[in-house]
mmCIF file of C-alpha atoms and ligand atoms in Angstrom:
data_model
loop_
_atom_site.group_PDB
_atom_site.id
_atom_site.type_symbol
_atom_site.label_atom_id
_atom_site.label_comp_id
_atom_site.label_asym_id
_atom_site.label_seq_id
_atom_site.Cartn_x
_atom_site.Cartn_y
_atom_site.Cartn_z
ATOM 1 C CA MET Z 152 -25.214 -11.193 3.232
ATOM 2 C CA SER Z 153 -25.992 -7.543 2.741
ATOM 3 C CA ASN Z 154 -28.426 -6.651 0.038
ATOM 4 C CA THR Z 155 -27.370 -3.022 -0.326
ATOM 5 C CA PRO Z 156 -25.826 -2.220 -3.706
ATOM 6 C CA VAL Z 157 -22.566 -1.002 -2.240
ATOM 7 C CA GLN Z 158 -19.604 -0.872 -4.586
ATOM 8 C CA PRO Z 159 -16.606 -2.793 -3.284
ATOM 9 C CA GLU Z 160 -14.007 -0.285 -2.132
ATOM 10 C CA PRO Z 161 -10.438 -1.428 -1.461
ATOM 11 C CA GLN Z 162 -11.028 -1.280 2.294
ATOM 12 C CA GLN Z 163 -13.898 -3.754 1.841
ATOM 13 C CA LEU Z 164 -11.668 -6.466 0.466
ATOM 14 C CA PRO Z 165 -12.002 -9.622 2.584
ATOM 15 C CA ALA Z 166 -9.787 -9.771 5.639
ATOM 16 C CA GLU Z 167 -6.487 -11.562 5.282
ATOM 17 C CA PRO Z 168 -6.897 -15.321 5.762
ATOM 18 C CA SER Z 169 -6.302 -16.756 9.190
ATOM 19 C CA GLU Z 170 -2.939 -17.804 10.589
ATOM 20 C CA SER Z 171 -3.949 -21.467 10.540
ATOM 21 C CA VAL Z 172 -3.880 -21.616 6.732
ATOM 22 C CA PRO Z 173 -0.457 -20.275 5.812
ATOM 23 C CA TYR Z 174 -0.620 -21.042 2.081
ATOM 24 C CA MET Z 175 -3.778 -19.005 1.660
ATOM 25 C CA ARG Z 176 -1.804 -15.868 2.454
ATOM 26 C CA LYS Z 177 0.167 -16.432 -0.716
ATOM 27 C CA ILE Z 178 -2.762 -16.862 -3.106
ATOM 28 C CA ARG Z 179 -4.621 -13.698 -3.907
ATOM 29 C CA SER Z 180 -6.234 -14.976 -7.079
ATOM 30 C CA PHE Z 181 -8.778 -12.191 -7.575
ATOM 31 C CA VAL Z 182 -9.215 -8.460 -7.590
ATOM 32 C CA LEU Z 183 -12.651 -7.305 -6.541
ATOM 33 C CA ARG Z 184 -13.692 -5.300 -9.576
ATOM 34 C CA GLU Z 185 -15.979 -2.386 -9.083
ATOM 35 C CA GLY Z 186 -19.127 -3.162 -10.935
ATOM 36 C CA ARG Z 187 -22.577 -1.762 -10.651
ATOM 37 C CA LEU Z 188 -25.322 -4.172 -9.820
ATOM 38 C CA THR Z 189 -28.095 -4.025 -12.374
ATOM 39 C CA LYS Z 190 -31.639 -3.792 -11.036
ATOM 40 C CA GLY Z 191 -32.180 -7.394 -12.084
ATOM 41 C CA GLN Z 192 -29.088 -8.589 -10.209
ATOM 42 C CA GLN Z 193 -30.101 -6.640 -7.092
ATOM 43 C CA ASN Z 194 -33.635 -8.073 -7.273
ATOM 44 C CA ALA Z 195 -32.214 -11.551 -7.665
ATOM 45 C CA LEU Z 196 -29.976 -11.035 -4.617
ATOM 46 C CA ASP Z 197 -32.920 -9.722 -2.590
ATOM 47 C CA ASN Z 198 -35.370 -12.403 -3.659
ATOM 48 C CA HIS Z 199 -33.351 -15.544 -4.282
ATOM 49 C CA TRP Z 200 -30.381 -15.471 -1.908
ATOM 50 C CA PRO Z 201 -32.433 -17.148 0.869
ATOM 51 C CA ALA Z 202 -33.159 -20.139 -1.386
ATOM 52 C CA PHE Z 203 -29.789 -20.476 -3.111
ATOM 53 C CA GLY Z 204 -27.232 -18.718 -0.920
ATOM 54 C CA LEU Z 205 -24.750 -20.381 1.384
ATOM 55 C CA ASN Z 206 -22.724 -18.367 3.864
ATOM 56 C CA TYR Z 207 -19.091 -19.035 4.602
ATOM 57 C CA GLN Z 208 -18.723 -20.817 7.939
ATOM 58 C CA ASP Z 209 -15.659 -22.000 9.829
ATOM 59 C CA SER Z 210 -16.860 -25.620 10.103
ATOM 60 C CA PRO Z 211 -17.922 -28.031 7.331
ATOM 61 C CA LEU Z 212 -21.483 -27.823 6.072
ATOM 62 C CA ASN Z 213 -23.595 -30.961 5.998
ATOM 63 C CA LEU Z 214 -24.133 -31.157 2.225
ATOM 64 C CA GLU Z 215 -26.815 -33.845 2.478
ATOM 65 C CA GLN Z 216 -28.808 -31.499 4.666
ATOM 66 C CA VAL Z 217 -28.148 -28.516 2.397
ATOM 67 C CA PHE Z 218 -29.456 -30.302 -0.705
ATOM 68 C CA GLY Z 219 -31.789 -32.800 0.929
ATOM 69 C CA SER Z 220 -30.069 -35.540 -1.060
ATOM 70 C CA SER Z 221 -26.829 -37.496 -1.149
ATOM 71 C CA ALA Z 222 -26.261 -37.028 -4.896
ATOM 72 C CA PRO Z 223 -22.689 -36.397 -6.092
ATOM 73 C CA VAL Z 224 -21.570 -32.817 -5.529
ATOM 74 C CA VAL Z 225 -19.874 -30.736 -8.242
ATOM 75 C CA LEU Z 226 -18.176 -27.558 -7.011
ATOM 76 C CA GLU Z 227 -17.250 -24.711 -9.379
ATOM 77 C CA ILE Z 228 -14.672 -22.085 -8.454
ATOM 78 C CA GLY Z 229 -15.108 -18.604 -9.984
ATOM 79 C CA PHE Z 230 -18.283 -19.103 -12.024
ATOM 80 C CA GLY Z 231 -18.267 -15.532 -13.383
ATOM 81 C CA MET Z 232 -21.816 -14.668 -14.452
ATOM 82 C CA GLY Z 233 -22.812 -18.318 -13.963
ATOM 83 C CA LYS Z 234 -24.322 -19.075 -17.369
ATOM 84 C CA SER Z 235 -22.442 -22.330 -17.882
ATOM 85 C CA LEU Z 236 -22.948 -23.369 -14.245
ATOM 86 C CA VAL Z 237 -26.725 -22.925 -14.536
ATOM 87 C CA GLU Z 238 -26.717 -24.839 -17.824
ATOM 88 C CA MET Z 239 -24.729 -27.701 -16.310
ATOM 89 C CA ALA Z 240 -26.999 -27.861 -13.242
ATOM 90 C CA SER Z 241 -30.103 -27.835 -15.478
ATOM 91 C CA ASN Z 242 -28.675 -30.629 -17.599
ATOM 92 C CA ALA Z 243 -27.731 -32.819 -14.620
ATOM 93 C CA PRO Z 244 -30.565 -32.913 -12.064
ATOM 94 C CA GLU Z 245 -29.040 -36.149 -10.717
ATOM 95 C CA LYS Z 246 -26.117 -34.135 -9.322
ATOM 96 C CA ASN Z 247 -25.853 -31.268 -6.856
ATOM 97 C CA PHE Z 248 -23.857 -28.134 -7.690
ATOM 98 C CA ILE Z 249 -22.090 -25.524 -5.581
ATOM 99 C CA GLY Z 250 -20.782 -22.337 -7.197
ATOM 100 C CA ILE Z 251 -18.325 -19.964 -5.543
ATOM 101 C CA GLU Z 252 -17.683 -16.435 -6.805
ATOM 102 C CA VAL Z 253 -16.414 -13.217 -5.221
ATOM 103 C CA HIS Z 254 -17.906 -10.874 -7.823
ATOM 104 C CA LYS Z 255 -21.328 -9.761 -6.537
ATOM 105 C CA PRO Z 256 -22.869 -8.870 -9.943
ATOM 106 C CA GLY Z 257 -21.971 -12.386 -11.107
ATOM 107 C CA VAL Z 258 -23.647 -13.891 -8.058
ATOM 108 C CA GLY Z 259 -26.746 -11.765 -8.745
ATOM 109 C CA ALA Z 260 -26.828 -12.780 -12.395
ATOM 110 C CA CYS Z 261 -26.426 -16.460 -11.548
ATOM 111 C CA LEU Z 262 -29.146 -16.299 -8.886
ATOM 112 C CA GLY Z 263 -31.542 -14.768 -11.400
ATOM 113 C CA ASP Z 264 -30.859 -17.456 -13.995
ATOM 114 C CA ALA Z 265 -30.984 -20.274 -11.429
ATOM 115 C CA ALA Z 266 -34.372 -19.103 -10.168
ATOM 116 C CA ALA Z 267 -35.720 -18.664 -13.721
ATOM 117 C CA ALA Z 268 -34.619 -22.231 -14.492
ATOM 118 C CA GLY Z 269 -36.324 -23.475 -11.305
ATOM 119 C CA LEU Z 270 -33.161 -25.211 -10.133
ATOM 120 C CA ARG Z 271 -33.222 -27.126 -6.862
ATOM 121 C CA ASN Z 272 -29.736 -28.620 -7.172
ATOM 122 C CA LEU Z 273 -27.607 -25.453 -7.064
ATOM 123 C CA ARG Z 274 -26.275 -23.376 -4.158
ATOM 124 C CA LEU Z 275 -23.956 -20.365 -4.272
ATOM 125 C CA PHE Z 276 -21.318 -18.787 -2.060
ATOM 126 C CA GLU Z 277 -20.239 -15.165 -2.468
ATOM 127 C CA HIS Z 278 -16.816 -15.591 -0.915
ATOM 128 C CA ASP Z 279 -13.181 -16.522 -1.552
ATOM 129 C CA ALA Z 280 -13.181 -20.104 -2.822
ATOM 130 C CA VAL Z 281 -9.955 -20.963 -1.007
ATOM 131 C CA GLU Z 282 -11.464 -20.030 2.341
ATOM 132 C CA VAL Z 283 -14.732 -21.818 1.579
ATOM 133 C CA LEU Z 284 -12.936 -24.990 0.546
ATOM 134 C CA ASN Z 285 -10.645 -24.883 3.484
ATOM 135 C CA ASP Z 286 -13.284 -24.313 6.165
ATOM 136 C CA SER Z 287 -16.861 -24.865 4.937
ATOM 137 C CA ILE Z 288 -16.453 -27.998 2.811
ATOM 138 C CA ALA Z 289 -15.919 -31.418 4.379
ATOM 139 C CA ASP Z 290 -13.013 -33.650 3.367
ATOM 140 C CA ASN Z 291 -13.820 -36.399 0.804
ATOM 141 C CA SER Z 292 -17.159 -34.789 -0.018
ATOM 142 C CA LEU Z 293 -16.858 -33.664 -3.667
ATOM 143 C CA SER Z 294 -17.192 -35.691 -6.853
ATOM 144 C CA THR Z 295 -15.907 -32.922 -9.137
ATOM 145 C CA VAL Z 296 -14.166 -29.580 -8.764
ATOM 146 C CA GLN Z 297 -14.286 -27.370 -11.835
ATOM 147 C CA LEU Z 298 -12.220 -24.302 -12.576
ATOM 148 C CA PHE Z 299 -13.058 -22.742 -15.921
ATOM 149 C CA PHE Z 300 -11.048 -19.857 -17.346
ATOM 150 C CA PRO Z 301 -9.480 -18.706 -14.072
ATOM 151 C CA ASP Z 302 -7.816 -15.291 -14.104
ATOM 152 C CA PRO Z 303 -4.605 -16.003 -16.037
ATOM 153 C CA TRP Z 304 -2.404 -13.387 -14.377
ATOM 154 C CA HIS Z 305 -0.491 -12.961 -17.625
ATOM 155 C CA LYS Z 306 2.557 -11.146 -16.358
ATOM 156 C CA LYS Z 307 5.322 -13.315 -15.019
ATOM 157 C CA ARG Z 308 5.630 -11.292 -11.827
ATOM 158 C CA HIS Z 309 1.941 -12.022 -11.144
ATOM 159 C CA HIS Z 310 2.132 -15.785 -11.664
ATOM 160 C CA LYS Z 311 2.167 -16.304 -7.906
ATOM 161 C CA ARG Z 312 -1.427 -15.047 -7.892
ATOM 162 C CA ARG Z 313 -2.609 -17.920 -10.082
ATOM 163 C CA ILE Z 314 -4.982 -20.081 -8.079
ATOM 164 C CA VAL Z 315 -3.496 -23.330 -9.393
ATOM 165 C CA GLN Z 316 -0.534 -23.917 -7.093
ATOM 166 C CA SER Z 317 0.709 -27.122 -5.510
ATOM 167 C CA GLU Z 318 -0.700 -26.318 -2.038
ATOM 168 C CA PHE Z 319 -4.062 -25.405 -3.538
ATOM 169 C CA VAL Z 320 -4.366 -28.662 -5.470
ATOM 170 C CA GLN Z 321 -3.556 -30.603 -2.312
ATOM 171 C CA LEU Z 322 -6.460 -28.780 -0.650
ATOM 172 C CA LEU Z 323 -8.650 -29.937 -3.545
ATOM 173 C CA ARG Z 324 -7.326 -33.487 -3.192
ATOM 174 C CA GLN Z 325 -8.419 -33.434 0.452
ATOM 175 C CA LYS Z 326 -11.933 -32.253 -0.468
ATOM 176 C CA LEU Z 327 -12.457 -34.591 -3.448
ATOM 177 C CA ARG Z 328 -13.480 -38.147 -2.758
ATOM 178 C CA ILE Z 329 -11.224 -40.880 -4.132
ATOM 179 C CA GLY Z 330 -12.222 -41.188 -7.801
ATOM 180 C CA GLY Z 331 -13.295 -37.536 -7.869
ATOM 181 C CA VAL Z 332 -12.093 -35.308 -10.701
ATOM 182 C CA PHE Z 333 -10.488 -31.871 -10.885
ATOM 183 C CA HIS Z 334 -11.434 -30.324 -14.255
ATOM 184 C CA MET Z 335 -9.714 -27.165 -15.477
ATOM 185 C CA ALA Z 336 -10.039 -25.183 -18.695
ATOM 186 C CA THR Z 337 -8.118 -22.166 -19.907
ATOM 187 C CA ASP Z 338 -7.616 -20.228 -23.125
ATOM 188 C CA TRP Z 339 -4.161 -19.065 -22.098
ATOM 189 C CA GLN Z 340 -1.494 -21.513 -23.256
ATOM 190 C CA ASN Z 341 1.070 -20.457 -20.699
ATOM 191 C CA TYR Z 342 -1.458 -21.077 -17.889
ATOM 192 C CA ALA Z 343 -2.393 -24.462 -19.425
ATOM 193 C CA GLU Z 344 1.272 -25.454 -19.313
ATOM 194 C CA HIS Z 345 1.522 -24.204 -15.733
ATOM 195 C CA MET Z 346 -1.574 -26.247 -14.766
ATOM 196 C CA LEU Z 347 -0.084 -29.336 -16.358
ATOM 197 C CA GLU Z 348 3.230 -28.852 -14.603
ATOM 198 C CA VAL Z 349 1.612 -28.352 -11.187
ATOM 199 C CA MET Z 350 -0.678 -31.382 -11.641
ATOM 200 C CA GLN Z 351 2.071 -33.670 -12.947
ATOM 201 C CA ALA Z 352 4.024 -32.956 -9.773
ATOM 202 C CA ALA Z 353 0.979 -33.330 -7.492
ATOM 203 C CA PRO Z 354 0.833 -36.523 -5.468
ATOM 204 C CA GLY Z 355 -2.499 -38.358 -5.379
ATOM 205 C CA PHE Z 356 -3.738 -37.508 -8.874
ATOM 206 C CA THR Z 357 -3.666 -39.255 -12.247
ATOM 207 C CA ASN Z 358 -4.090 -37.492 -15.575
ATOM 208 C CA LEU Z 359 -7.214 -38.621 -17.474
ATOM 209 C CA SER Z 360 -5.659 -37.554 -20.792
ATOM 210 C CA ALA Z 361 -4.783 -40.441 -23.107
ATOM 211 C CA THR Z 362 -1.834 -38.345 -24.281
ATOM 212 C CA SER Z 363 -0.736 -37.418 -20.738
ATOM 213 C CA ASP Z 364 -1.509 -33.752 -21.290
ATOM 214 C CA TYR Z 365 -4.880 -32.288 -22.344
ATOM 215 C CA VAL Z 366 -8.349 -33.775 -22.949
ATOM 216 C CA GLU Z 367 -11.083 -32.887 -25.435
ATOM 217 C CA ARG Z 368 -13.732 -30.618 -23.954
ATOM 218 C CA PRO Z 369 -16.225 -33.049 -22.407
ATOM 219 C CA ALA Z 370 -19.782 -32.675 -23.713
ATOM 220 C CA GLU Z 371 -21.060 -31.662 -20.277
ATOM 221 C CA ARG Z 372 -18.922 -28.489 -20.237
ATOM 222 C CA PRO Z 373 -20.975 -25.962 -22.188
ATOM 223 C CA LEU Z 374 -19.131 -23.946 -24.807
ATOM 224 C CA THR Z 375 -19.335 -20.316 -23.714
ATOM 225 C CA LYS Z 376 -19.983 -17.368 -26.036
ATOM 226 C CA PHE Z 377 -16.495 -16.235 -25.259
ATOM 227 C CA GLU Z 378 -15.076 -19.569 -26.365
ATOM 228 C CA GLN Z 379 -17.135 -19.588 -29.575
ATOM 229 C CA ARG Z 380 -15.718 -16.176 -30.431
ATOM 230 C CA GLY Z 381 -12.221 -17.372 -29.545
ATOM 231 C CA GLN Z 382 -12.661 -20.426 -31.753
ATOM 232 C CA ARG Z 383 -13.659 -18.223 -34.686
ATOM 233 C CA LEU Z 384 -10.531 -16.170 -34.095
ATOM 234 C CA GLY Z 385 -8.453 -19.327 -33.977
ATOM 235 C CA HIS Z 386 -7.670 -19.170 -30.258
ATOM 236 C CA GLY Z 387 -7.012 -22.395 -28.421
ATOM 237 C CA VAL Z 388 -8.718 -23.773 -25.312
ATOM 238 C CA TRP Z 389 -7.081 -26.407 -23.137
ATOM 239 C CA ASP Z 390 -9.058 -28.757 -20.874
ATOM 240 C CA LEU Z 391 -7.272 -30.765 -18.181
ATOM 241 C CA MET Z 392 -8.858 -33.503 -16.060
ATOM 242 C CA PHE Z 393 -7.152 -35.235 -13.155
ATOM 243 C CA GLU Z 394 -8.639 -37.968 -10.970
ATOM 244 C CA ARG Z 395 -7.883 -38.293 -7.281
ATOM 245 C CA ILE Z 396 -6.409 -41.777 -6.826
ATOM 246 C CA SER Z 397 -5.131 -41.637 -3.240
HETATM 247 C C1 SAM F 233 -11.765 -14.904 -15.873
HETATM 248 S S1 SAM F 233 -13.175 -15.082 -14.884
HETATM 249 C C2 SAM F 233 -13.943 -16.549 -15.560
HETATM 250 C C3 SAM F 233 -15.364 -16.699 -15.154
HETATM 251 C C4 SAM F 233 -16.086 -17.966 -15.661
HETATM 252 N N1 SAM F 233 -15.527 -19.169 -15.087
HETATM 253 C C5 SAM F 233 -16.107 -18.036 -17.174
HETATM 254 O O1 SAM F 233 -15.510 -18.960 -17.728
HETATM 255 O O2 SAM F 233 -16.729 -17.162 -17.802
HETATM 256 C C6 SAM F 233 -12.519 -15.690 -13.340
HETATM 257 C C7 SAM F 233 -13.515 -15.544 -12.199
HETATM 258 O O3 SAM F 233 -12.992 -16.177 -11.040
HETATM 259 C C8 SAM F 233 -13.340 -15.393 -9.914
HETATM 260 N N2 SAM F 233 -12.388 -15.731 -8.845
HETATM 261 C C9 SAM F 233 -11.038 -15.615 -8.887
HETATM 262 N N3 SAM F 233 -10.482 -16.048 -7.745
HETATM 263 C C10 SAM F 233 -11.515 -16.441 -6.939
HETATM 264 C C11 SAM F 233 -11.579 -16.969 -5.632
HETATM 265 N N4 SAM F 233 -10.473 -17.186 -4.911
HETATM 266 N N5 SAM F 233 -12.785 -17.271 -5.130
HETATM 267 C C12 SAM F 233 -13.919 -17.069 -5.856
HETATM 268 N N6 SAM F 233 -13.923 -16.555 -7.100
HETATM 269 C C13 SAM F 233 -12.732 -16.246 -7.640
HETATM 270 C C14 SAM F 233 -13.268 -13.968 -10.408
HETATM 271 O O4 SAM F 233 -14.043 -13.084 -9.630
HETATM 272 C C15 SAM F 233 -13.789 -14.104 -11.829
HETATM 273 O O5 SAM F 233 -15.183 -13.900 -11.892
#
């Protein structure tokens, strides 16, 4: 990965996904925002990428080799600035964590925090999560996939850009081991309903909600600053957890 603080220009957007993965052409779940790297983020990228960074590759990584252990692997899609991911990894040294994010300043921020916390059980990709999952992650290898506050794509005409789509959740099913869990959270009711609809129709999963819809936020998902503010303003947050059963 390049360490130069180059701003992402439109022509630097990742190449279109390959022909072999037709559904990926339809999901364009992110826009690469221009964002300056702070000095701290750039330093973190320069100093800590070798220890924490994973590069996209077109064949599955050996996760036992990557982590030097066969502990359960939790994979987070779109970790943002990575605060909650670092907190979860710090709180659960008995698990290994992989974070995927396309936003370079977020990757830099997360690297800095991960190094400061002395984490050994976290690795990061700076790449499109759909491509990473499809090509770099082995089938049946994940114990949890987490997707917290994905871009809601509010406007109806943009709903096709939402990452939670039936083909995408079948990709997750393939990568989760049987008994593994897909955990989503959103503060956008319309997206929560969309998630529920997609998951209810998805073969191979069972809803872990006692009421067949949403679950309470599990203690291991840290409450973000953003959520605390939302709670004060009376905004809702919906957590959904589905287990792979076949
Ligand atoms: C609304 S933010 C939420 C960030 C974080 N999860 C949180 O709760 O603060 C969504 C994040 O997902 C990232 N993202 C969206 N699609 C992605 C993809 N296909 N691969 C990797 N990251 C993606 C975006 O860059 C953005 O940082």
